[in-house]
């Protein structure tokens, strides 16, 4: 628990650094950009800025900072995401209709809460400091969502603007893909405590408890599946071959006309990809991204392979390159509670536990994950048809 009791100056600096990064991302966006909601899954940038602020107000300041007065009594209704224990909230699909408060007023809200947090942090109890840490990890998750959501919004624009000016696409690595064998056996998976493991100073509740399980011998590809590999799948008719697909996935691919990953566009006879920097020529050596679990699973089957389980990836961490690389890696694992999982008491117990159904786990990290946020035991999760995250895959095989 050492990292949950940092010196006051470190705690204040850490808080301000995370908060500042959100504002850096938002600074490239106009007030109009910040209000757009392109689909129900995505939230406006302004909403992300306000909701992350509300999290500190609701879970740190209101219960723990004596005399704190909320900035605006209506904001809990507007910026509560999904916490039923806190109360009623604005419908998620209508977040883009919140023209007020303005982007500027949200900035004032952030400043109000930051000032109160600066006063509060030196006196915070251990329990309150743990909530501050959770709030900072939460804000980092929303930084990634802010980036992925605005990229999706800008994809709707004929102008195809850059969401992150100056963004450079991570270069793909040359060279062949190799298989690396793992003997399996009993593996210990998960984080031992809230303080994480292997030098990491935090873990979410969904990474606990650490537990043992049995892995059969398996092999993993040395690198992630690349755009060039995926082009071969497309050209081989992968999207038109139902035997490669889960039934639900093939039906959705047909209904929505999927013929390539999200954000791919053919222009002048060549594939391009839209990303945080705008539209650019597709790099065949870069990891494929913006594929759903269904596409990743179909690609793996077409390749004579399969998706790895989350335990296989975690047990292999340190022995495979690109673990914390450019894209999240879909796994064969359903997002379920680990044996003995207990949600935290109170409203923050809703953070992860109530979503452990109908979603698939992703491991690793992406080019828009804030540096230092993810770790080997980190469990990301999305529904199997979602494509707007930076989601790709690594192949696995059984060793007969
Ligand atoms: Fe949130």
GROMACS .gro file of C-alpha atoms and ligand atoms in nm:
model
  401
    1UNK     CA    1   0.000   0.000   0.000
    2UNK     CA    2   0.306   0.221  -0.006
    3UNK     CA    3   0.204   0.407  -0.317
    4UNK     CA    4  -0.137   0.488  -0.168
    5UNK     CA    5   0.032   0.695   0.101
    6UNK     CA    6   0.251   0.928  -0.103
    7UNK     CA    7   0.402   1.237   0.043
    8UNK     CA    8   0.170   1.533   0.015
    9UNK     CA    9   0.372   1.714  -0.249
   10UNK     CA   10   0.389   1.400  -0.463
   11UNK     CA   11   0.015   1.347  -0.428
   12UNK     CA   12  -0.061   1.703  -0.531
   13UNK     CA   13   0.179   1.691  -0.826
   14UNK     CA   14   0.043   1.356  -0.940
   15UNK     CA   15  -0.311   1.484  -0.920
   16UNK     CA   16  -0.233   1.799  -1.118
   17UNK     CA   17  -0.037   1.610  -1.384
   18UNK     CA   18  -0.326   1.376  -1.462
   19UNK     CA   19  -0.579   1.658  -1.461
   20UNK     CA   20  -0.359   1.870  -1.688
   21UNK     CA   21  -0.331   1.592  -1.947
   22UNK     CA   22  -0.709   1.588  -1.993
   23UNK     CA   23  -0.705   1.960  -2.060
   24UNK     CA   24  -0.417   1.921  -2.305
   25UNK     CA   25  -0.624   1.673  -2.505
   26UNK     CA   26  -0.926   1.903  -2.495
   27UNK     CA   27  -0.728   2.214  -2.585
   28UNK     CA   28  -0.705   2.098  -2.947
   29UNK     CA   29  -1.086   2.093  -2.967
   30UNK     CA   30  -1.321   2.384  -3.021
   31UNK     CA   31  -1.629   2.425  -2.800
   32UNK     CA   32  -1.834   2.288  -3.091
   33UNK     CA   33  -1.607   1.984  -3.122
   34UNK     CA   34  -1.640   1.923  -2.750
   35UNK     CA   35  -2.019   1.902  -2.759
   36UNK     CA   36  -2.052   1.640  -3.033
   37UNK     CA   37  -2.168   1.286  -2.955
   38UNK     CA   38  -2.133   1.062  -3.262
   39UNK     CA   39  -2.302   0.752  -3.113
   40UNK     CA   40  -2.443   0.628  -2.785
   41UNK     CA   41  -2.118   0.450  -2.694
   42UNK     CA   42  -1.917   0.768  -2.729
   43UNK     CA   43  -1.936   1.075  -2.509
   44UNK     CA   44  -1.864   1.438  -2.588
   45UNK     CA   45  -1.519   1.562  -2.487
   46UNK     CA   46  -1.685   1.824  -2.268
   47UNK     CA   47  -1.878   1.552  -2.089
   48UNK     CA   48  -1.558   1.355  -2.023
   49UNK     CA   49  -1.400   1.669  -1.873
   50UNK     CA   50  -1.699   1.727  -1.648
   51UNK     CA   51  -1.766   1.364  -1.552
   52UNK     CA   52  -1.408   1.302  -1.437
   53UNK     CA   53  -1.438   1.616  -1.225
   54UNK     CA   54  -1.770   1.502  -1.084
   55UNK     CA   55  -1.602   1.175  -0.981
   56UNK     CA   56  -1.364   1.362  -0.749
   57UNK     CA   57  -1.643   1.584  -0.624
   58UNK     CA   58  -1.886   1.298  -0.558
   59UNK     CA   59  -1.652   1.036  -0.415
   60UNK     CA   60  -1.372   1.242  -0.252
   61UNK     CA   61  -1.488   1.593  -0.165
   62UNK     CA   62  -1.855   1.553  -0.073
   63UNK     CA   63  -1.803   1.263   0.171
   64UNK     CA   64  -1.454   1.345   0.298
   65UNK     CA   65  -1.381   1.720   0.274
   66UNK     CA   66  -1.550   1.904   0.558
   67UNK     CA   67  -1.746   2.208   0.443
   68UNK     CA   68  -1.712   2.139   0.071
   69UNK     CA   69  -1.989   2.293  -0.135
   70UNK     CA   70  -2.063   2.138  -0.477
   71UNK     CA   71  -2.004   2.371  -0.771
   72UNK     CA   72  -2.355   2.325  -0.910
   73UNK     CA   73  -2.631   2.110  -0.764
   74UNK     CA   74  -2.749   2.003  -1.113
   75UNK     CA   75  -2.416   1.860  -1.219
   76UNK     CA   76  -2.459   1.528  -1.038
   77UNK     CA   77  -2.761   1.458  -1.260
   78UNK     CA   78  -2.576   1.569  -1.574
   79UNK     CA   79  -2.242   1.402  -1.515
   80UNK     CA   80  -2.312   1.084  -1.319
   81UNK     CA   81  -2.229   0.811  -1.569
   82UNK     CA   82  -2.380   0.491  -1.434
   83UNK     CA   83  -2.378   0.495  -1.052
   84UNK     CA   84  -2.727   0.387  -0.949
   85UNK     CA   85  -2.641   0.430  -0.581
   86UNK     CA   86  -2.575   0.801  -0.642
   87UNK     CA   87  -2.908   0.867  -0.808
   88UNK     CA   88  -3.087   0.952  -1.133
   89UNK     CA   89  -2.889   1.072  -1.431
   90UNK     CA   90  -2.911   1.217  -1.778
   91UNK     CA   91  -2.958   0.945  -2.047
   92UNK     CA   92  -2.628   0.842  -2.200
   93UNK     CA   93  -2.740   0.865  -2.567
   94UNK     CA   94  -2.837   1.229  -2.508
   95UNK     CA   95  -2.510   1.359  -2.370
   96UNK     CA   96  -2.447   1.539  -2.698
   97UNK     CA   97  -2.758   1.752  -2.640
   98UNK     CA   98  -2.599   1.917  -2.335
   99UNK     CA   99  -2.508   2.246  -2.497
  100UNK     CA  100  -2.499   2.381  -2.143
  101UNK     CA  101  -2.293   2.404  -1.932
  102UNK     CA  102  -2.058   2.547  -2.193
  103UNK     CA  103  -1.707   2.419  -2.245
  104UNK     CA  104  -1.588   2.728  -2.063
  105UNK     CA  105  -1.816   2.662  -1.767
  106UNK     CA  106  -1.685   2.306  -1.749
  107UNK     CA  107  -1.339   2.458  -1.726
  108UNK     CA  108  -1.458   2.663  -1.429
  109UNK     CA  109  -1.600   2.348  -1.272
  110UNK     CA  110  -1.265   2.175  -1.312
  111UNK     CA  111  -1.084   2.471  -1.155
  112UNK     CA  112  -1.328   2.478  -0.862
  113UNK     CA  113  -1.277   2.110  -0.786
  114UNK     CA  114  -0.901   2.128  -0.839
  115UNK     CA  115  -0.875   2.412  -0.588
  116UNK     CA  116  -1.078   2.216  -0.334
  117UNK     CA  117  -0.867   1.908  -0.394
  118UNK     CA  118  -0.549   2.109  -0.336
  119UNK     CA  119  -0.684   2.210   0.004
  120UNK     CA  120  -0.809   1.861   0.077
  121UNK     CA  121  -0.516   1.639  -0.025
  122UNK     CA  122  -0.278   1.728   0.261
  123UNK     CA  123  -0.542   1.623   0.514
  124UNK     CA  124  -0.697   1.325   0.336
  125UNK     CA  125  -0.732   1.000   0.526
  126UNK     CA  126  -0.591   0.678   0.387
  127UNK     CA  127  -0.939   0.577   0.271
  128UNK     CA  128  -0.987   0.909   0.097
  129UNK     CA  129  -0.645   0.891  -0.065
  130UNK     CA  130  -0.738   0.551  -0.208
  131UNK     CA  131  -1.043   0.716  -0.365
  132UNK     CA  132  -0.824   0.993  -0.507
  133UNK     CA  133  -0.602   0.728  -0.664
  134UNK     CA  134  -0.911   0.559  -0.808
  135UNK     CA  135  -1.025   0.897  -0.941
  136UNK     CA  136  -0.694   0.953  -1.116
  137UNK     CA  137  -0.696   0.606  -1.271
  138UNK     CA  138  -1.054   0.674  -1.376
  139UNK     CA  139  -0.956   1.003  -1.537
  140UNK     CA  140  -0.680   0.828  -1.731
  141UNK     CA  141  -0.934   0.580  -1.864
  142UNK     CA  142  -1.147   0.871  -1.978
  143UNK     CA  143  -0.847   1.033  -2.145
  144UNK     CA  144  -0.828   0.731  -2.374
  145UNK     CA  145  -1.204   0.742  -2.426
  146UNK     CA  146  -1.192   1.114  -2.501
  147UNK     CA  147  -0.938   1.042  -2.775
  148UNK     CA  148  -1.122   0.743  -2.921
  149UNK     CA  149  -1.458   0.920  -2.904
  150UNK     CA  150  -1.343   1.236  -3.081
  151UNK     CA  151  -1.173   1.028  -3.351
  152UNK     CA  152  -1.509   0.860  -3.408
  153UNK     CA  153  -1.682   1.197  -3.418
  154UNK     CA  154  -1.431   1.338  -3.666
  155UNK     CA  155  -1.469   1.026  -3.882
  156UNK     CA  156  -1.824   1.149  -3.948
  157UNK     CA  157  -1.688   1.475  -4.089
  158UNK     CA  158  -1.612   1.506  -4.461
  159UNK     CA  159  -1.313   1.718  -4.356
  160UNK     CA  160  -1.159   1.425  -4.162
  161UNK     CA  161  -0.981   1.656  -3.918
  162UNK     CA  162  -0.697   1.558  -3.686
  163UNK     CA  163  -0.816   1.499  -3.330
  164UNK     CA  164  -0.462   1.514  -3.194
  165UNK     CA  165  -0.258   1.765  -3.397
  166UNK     CA  166   0.099   1.654  -3.446
  167UNK     CA  167   0.008   1.291  -3.393
  168UNK     CA  168   0.250   1.049  -3.554
  169UNK     CA  169   0.137   0.698  -3.629
  170UNK     CA  170   0.345   0.436  -3.445
  171UNK     CA  171   0.562   0.273  -3.709
  172UNK     CA  172   0.522  -0.094  -3.780
  173UNK     CA  173   0.822  -0.320  -3.729
  174UNK     CA  174   0.971  -0.511  -4.019
  175UNK     CA  175   1.063  -0.876  -4.006
  176UNK     CA  176   0.882  -1.206  -3.982
  177UNK     CA  177   0.636  -1.318  -3.718
  178UNK     CA  178   0.765  -1.610  -3.511
  179UNK     CA  179   0.595  -1.845  -3.268
  180UNK     CA  180   0.707  -1.863  -2.910
  181UNK     CA  181   0.625  -2.176  -2.711
  182UNK     CA  182   0.508  -2.182  -2.350
  183UNK     CA  183   0.492  -2.501  -2.150
  184UNK     CA  184   0.191  -2.396  -1.948
  185UNK     CA  185   0.133  -2.547  -1.609
  186UNK     CA  186   0.005  -2.373  -1.300
  187UNK     CA  187   0.006  -1.996  -1.347
  188UNK     CA  188  -0.070  -1.724  -1.094
  189UNK     CA  189  -0.289  -1.457  -1.251
  190UNK     CA  190  -0.414  -1.123  -1.127
  191UNK     CA  191  -0.306  -0.855  -0.883
  192UNK     CA  192  -0.239  -0.951  -0.523
  193UNK     CA  193  -0.374  -0.628  -0.375
  194UNK     CA  194  -0.492  -0.280  -0.460
  195UNK     CA  195  -0.125  -0.195  -0.478
  196UNK     CA  196  -0.089  -0.415  -0.787
  197UNK     CA  197   0.213  -0.628  -0.854
  198UNK     CA  198   0.547  -0.626  -1.030
  199UNK     CA  199   0.628  -0.271  -0.930
  200UNK     CA  200   0.290  -0.129  -1.030
  201UNK     CA  201   0.130   0.080  -0.761
  202UNK     CA  202  -0.237   0.031  -0.835
  203UNK     CA  203  -0.480  -0.234  -0.955
  204UNK     CA  204  -0.855  -0.218  -1.015
  205UNK     CA  205  -1.081  -0.453  -0.824
  206UNK     CA  206  -1.145  -0.655  -1.143
  207UNK     CA  207  -0.777  -0.759  -1.141
  208UNK     CA  208  -0.819  -0.924  -0.803
  209UNK     CA  209  -0.793  -1.161  -0.633
  210UNK     CA  210  -0.472  -1.316  -0.757
  211UNK     CA  211  -0.542  -1.683  -0.818
  212UNK     CA  212  -0.390  -1.990  -0.973
  213UNK     CA  213  -0.510  -2.179  -1.279
  214UNK     CA  214  -0.386  -2.448  -1.513
  215UNK     CA  215  -0.263  -2.367  -1.863
  216UNK     CA  216  -0.215  -2.632  -2.132
  217UNK     CA  217   0.097  -2.589  -2.350
  218UNK     CA  218   0.046  -2.308  -2.600
  219UNK     CA  219   0.228  -2.078  -2.834
  220UNK     CA  220   0.193  -1.708  -2.905
  221UNK     CA  221   0.289  -1.506  -3.209
  222UNK     CA  222   0.589  -1.286  -3.144
  223UNK     CA  223   0.405  -0.983  -3.274
  224UNK     CA  224   0.060  -0.849  -3.329
  225UNK     CA  225  -0.137  -0.914  -3.646
  226UNK     CA  226  -0.045  -0.647  -3.900
  227UNK     CA  227  -0.248  -0.450  -4.152
  228UNK     CA  228  -0.079  -0.645  -4.432
  229UNK     CA  229  -0.183  -0.975  -4.273
  230UNK     CA  230  -0.537  -0.848  -4.242
  231UNK     CA  231  -0.541  -0.734  -4.606
  232UNK     CA  232  -0.471  -1.094  -4.703
  233UNK     CA  233  -0.780  -1.197  -4.504
  234UNK     CA  234  -0.991  -0.937  -4.682
  235UNK     CA  235  -0.863  -1.033  -5.027
  236UNK     CA  236  -0.921  -1.402  -4.951
  237UNK     CA  237  -1.289  -1.325  -4.897
  238UNK     CA  238  -1.277  -1.346  -4.519
  239UNK     CA  239  -1.574  -1.113  -4.477
  240UNK     CA  240  -1.783  -1.331  -4.711
  241UNK     CA  241  -1.702  -1.670  -4.557
  242UNK     CA  242  -1.954  -1.757  -4.286
  243UNK     CA  243  -1.765  -2.067  -4.171
  244UNK     CA  244  -1.496  -1.839  -4.026
  245UNK     CA  245  -1.736  -1.642  -3.810
  246UNK     CA  246  -1.945  -1.664  -3.500
  247UNK     CA  247  -2.305  -1.650  -3.620
  248UNK     CA  248  -2.386  -1.322  -3.445
  249UNK     CA  249  -2.072  -1.162  -3.582
  250UNK     CA  250  -2.134  -1.270  -3.941
  251UNK     CA  251  -2.491  -1.143  -3.923
  252UNK     CA  252  -2.373  -0.806  -3.796
  253UNK     CA  253  -2.094  -0.785  -4.052
  254UNK     CA  254  -2.348  -0.851  -4.327
  255UNK     CA  255  -2.609  -0.615  -4.190
  256UNK     CA  256  -2.362  -0.329  -4.151
  257UNK     CA  257  -2.164  -0.400  -4.464
  258UNK     CA  258  -1.829  -0.459  -4.295
  259UNK     CA  259  -1.558  -0.514  -4.555
  260UNK     CA  260  -1.254  -0.385  -4.366
  261UNK     CA  261  -1.169  -0.251  -4.019
  262UNK     CA  262  -1.342   0.064  -3.906
  263UNK     CA  263  -1.159   0.377  -4.031
  264UNK     CA  264  -1.021   0.210  -4.343
  265UNK     CA  265  -1.101   0.394  -4.666
  266UNK     CA  266  -0.997   0.321  -5.022
  267UNK     CA  267  -0.880   0.631  -5.205
  268UNK     CA  268  -0.723   0.635  -5.550
  269UNK     CA  269  -0.697   0.258  -5.541
  270UNK     CA  270  -0.501   0.244  -5.215
  271UNK     CA  271  -0.611   0.176  -4.860
  272UNK     CA  272  -0.590   0.460  -4.611
  273UNK     CA  273  -0.661   0.467  -4.241
  274UNK     CA  274  -0.816   0.742  -4.034
  275UNK     CA  275  -0.660   0.805  -3.696
  276UNK     CA  276  -0.589   1.079  -3.443
  277UNK     CA  277  -0.370   1.254  -3.702
  278UNK     CA  278  -0.629   1.240  -3.980
  279UNK     CA  279  -0.631   1.020  -4.291
  280UNK     CA  280  -0.300   0.857  -4.387
  281UNK     CA  281  -0.179   0.582  -4.615
  282UNK     CA  282  -0.218   0.241  -4.451
  283UNK     CA  283   0.110   0.102  -4.316
  284UNK     CA  284   0.107  -0.272  -4.390
  285UNK     CA  285   0.361  -0.337  -4.113
  286UNK     CA  286   0.163  -0.159  -3.838
  287UNK     CA  287  -0.067  -0.360  -3.611
  288UNK     CA  288  -0.422  -0.384  -3.742
  289UNK     CA  289  -0.667  -0.193  -3.522
  290UNK     CA  290  -1.034  -0.100  -3.498
  291UNK     CA  291  -1.148  -0.457  -3.549
  292UNK     CA  292  -1.427  -0.605  -3.342
  293UNK     CA  293  -1.384  -0.926  -3.143
  294UNK     CA  294  -1.587  -1.097  -3.415
  295UNK     CA  295  -1.339  -0.987  -3.683
  296UNK     CA  296  -1.039  -1.077  -3.468
  297UNK     CA  297  -1.186  -1.420  -3.399
  298UNK     CA  298  -1.264  -1.480  -3.768
  299UNK     CA  299  -0.917  -1.369  -3.872
  300UNK     CA  300  -0.759  -1.605  -3.619
  301UNK     CA  301  -0.969  -1.897  -3.746
  302UNK     CA  302  -0.876  -1.817  -4.107
  303UNK     CA  303  -0.511  -1.818  -3.997
  304UNK     CA  304  -0.535  -2.166  -3.848
  305UNK     CA  305  -0.496  -2.017  -3.504
  306UNK     CA  306  -0.710  -1.877  -3.225
  307UNK     CA  307  -0.722  -1.582  -2.991
  308UNK     CA  308  -0.518  -1.625  -2.671
  309UNK     CA  309  -0.690  -1.636  -2.336
  310UNK     CA  310  -0.623  -1.348  -2.099
  311UNK     CA  311  -0.438  -1.586  -1.865
  312UNK     CA  312  -0.211  -1.705  -2.149
  313UNK     CA  313  -0.116  -1.346  -2.228
  314UNK     CA  314  -0.060  -1.247  -1.865
  315UNK     CA  315   0.150  -1.557  -1.795
  316UNK     CA  316   0.363  -1.482  -2.102
  317UNK     CA  317   0.415  -1.117  -2.023
  318UNK     CA  318   0.784  -1.036  -2.026
  319UNK     CA  319   0.851  -1.304  -2.285
  320UNK     CA  320   0.662  -1.146  -2.573
  321UNK     CA  321   0.729  -0.812  -2.730
  322UNK     CA  322   0.463  -0.548  -2.783
  323UNK     CA  323   0.265  -0.642  -2.475
  324UNK     CA  324   0.207  -0.277  -2.393
  325UNK     CA  325   0.203  -0.176  -2.753
  326UNK     CA  326   0.009   0.019  -3.012
  327UNK     CA  327  -0.323  -0.163  -2.981
  328UNK     CA  328  -0.530  -0.353  -2.726
  329UNK     CA  329  -0.540  -0.727  -2.786
  330UNK     CA  330  -0.872  -0.905  -2.798
  331UNK     CA  331  -0.866  -1.230  -2.602
  332UNK     CA  332  -1.073  -1.547  -2.608
  333UNK     CA  333  -1.178  -1.471  -2.250
  334UNK     CA  334  -1.521  -1.350  -2.148
  335UNK     CA  335  -1.509  -1.066  -1.896
  336UNK     CA  336  -1.600  -1.248  -1.577
  337UNK     CA  337  -1.520  -1.202  -1.209
  338UNK     CA  338  -1.211  -1.382  -1.090
  339UNK     CA  339  -1.277  -1.654  -0.831
  340UNK     CA  340  -1.345  -1.482  -0.500
  341UNK     CA  341  -1.406  -1.138  -0.655
  342UNK     CA  342  -1.569  -0.888  -0.422
  343UNK     CA  343  -1.688  -0.548  -0.536
  344UNK     CA  344  -1.598  -0.261  -0.305
  345UNK     CA  345  -1.874  -0.146  -0.068
  346UNK     CA  346  -2.074   0.160  -0.164
  347UNK     CA  347  -2.124   0.332  -0.497
  348UNK     CA  348  -1.766   0.278  -0.620
  349UNK     CA  349  -1.844  -0.095  -0.607
  350UNK     CA  350  -2.035  -0.026  -0.930
  351UNK     CA  351  -1.711   0.072  -1.104
  352UNK     CA  352  -1.636  -0.266  -1.265
  353UNK     CA  353  -1.834  -0.551  -1.116
  354UNK     CA  354  -2.175  -0.485  -1.269
  355UNK     CA  355  -2.033  -0.496  -1.621
  356UNK     CA  356  -1.904  -0.853  -1.594
  357UNK     CA  357  -2.146  -0.995  -1.851
  358UNK     CA  358  -2.161  -1.010  -2.232
  359UNK     CA  359  -1.820  -0.850  -2.287
  360UNK     CA  360  -1.478  -0.980  -2.388
  361UNK     CA  361  -1.143  -0.898  -2.229
  362UNK     CA  362  -0.868  -0.705  -2.402
  363UNK     CA  363  -0.512  -0.697  -2.274
  364UNK     CA  364  -0.207  -0.481  -2.326
  365UNK     CA  365  -0.262  -0.115  -2.402
  366UNK     CA  366  -0.280   0.120  -2.696
  367UNK     CA  367  -0.116   0.421  -2.849
  368UNK     CA  368  -0.378   0.641  -2.682
  369UNK     CA  369  -0.355   0.477  -2.340
  370UNK     CA  370  -0.188   0.729  -2.106
  371UNK     CA  371   0.172   0.623  -2.038
  372UNK     CA  372   0.202   0.416  -1.722
  373UNK     CA  373  -0.171   0.346  -1.696
  374UNK     CA  374  -0.194  -0.018  -1.805
  375UNK     CA  375  -0.005  -0.313  -1.655
  376UNK     CA  376   0.023  -0.690  -1.708
  377UNK     CA  377  -0.281  -0.769  -1.493
  378UNK     CA  378  -0.495  -0.491  -1.648
  379UNK     CA  379  -0.831  -0.604  -1.787
  380UNK     CA  380  -0.996  -0.388  -2.049
  381UNK     CA  381  -1.336  -0.501  -2.176
  382UNK     CA  382  -1.579  -0.422  -2.452
  383UNK     CA  383  -1.873  -0.585  -2.624
  384UNK     CA  384  -1.765  -0.815  -2.907
  385UNK     CA  385  -1.909  -0.600  -3.186
  386UNK     CA  386  -1.741  -0.273  -3.089
  387UNK     CA  387  -1.478  -0.135  -3.325
  388UNK     CA  388  -1.401   0.223  -3.227
  389UNK     CA  389  -1.140   0.139  -2.966
  390UNK     CA  390  -0.778   0.076  -3.064
  391UNK     CA  391  -0.839  -0.298  -3.069
  392UNK     CA  392  -0.629  -0.556  -3.254
  393UNK     CA  393  -0.505  -0.907  -3.187
  394UNK     CA  394  -0.222  -1.151  -3.142
  395UNK     CA  395  -0.251  -1.511  -3.258
  396UNK     CA  396  -0.223  -1.816  -3.036
  397UNK     CA  397  -0.218  -2.189  -3.096
  398UNK     CA  398  -0.240  -2.504  -2.890
  399UNK     CA  399   0.069  -2.722  -2.879
  400UNK     CA  400  -0.063  -3.067  -2.951
  401LIG    FE1  401  -1.638   0.720  -1.574
   0.00000   0.00000   0.00000
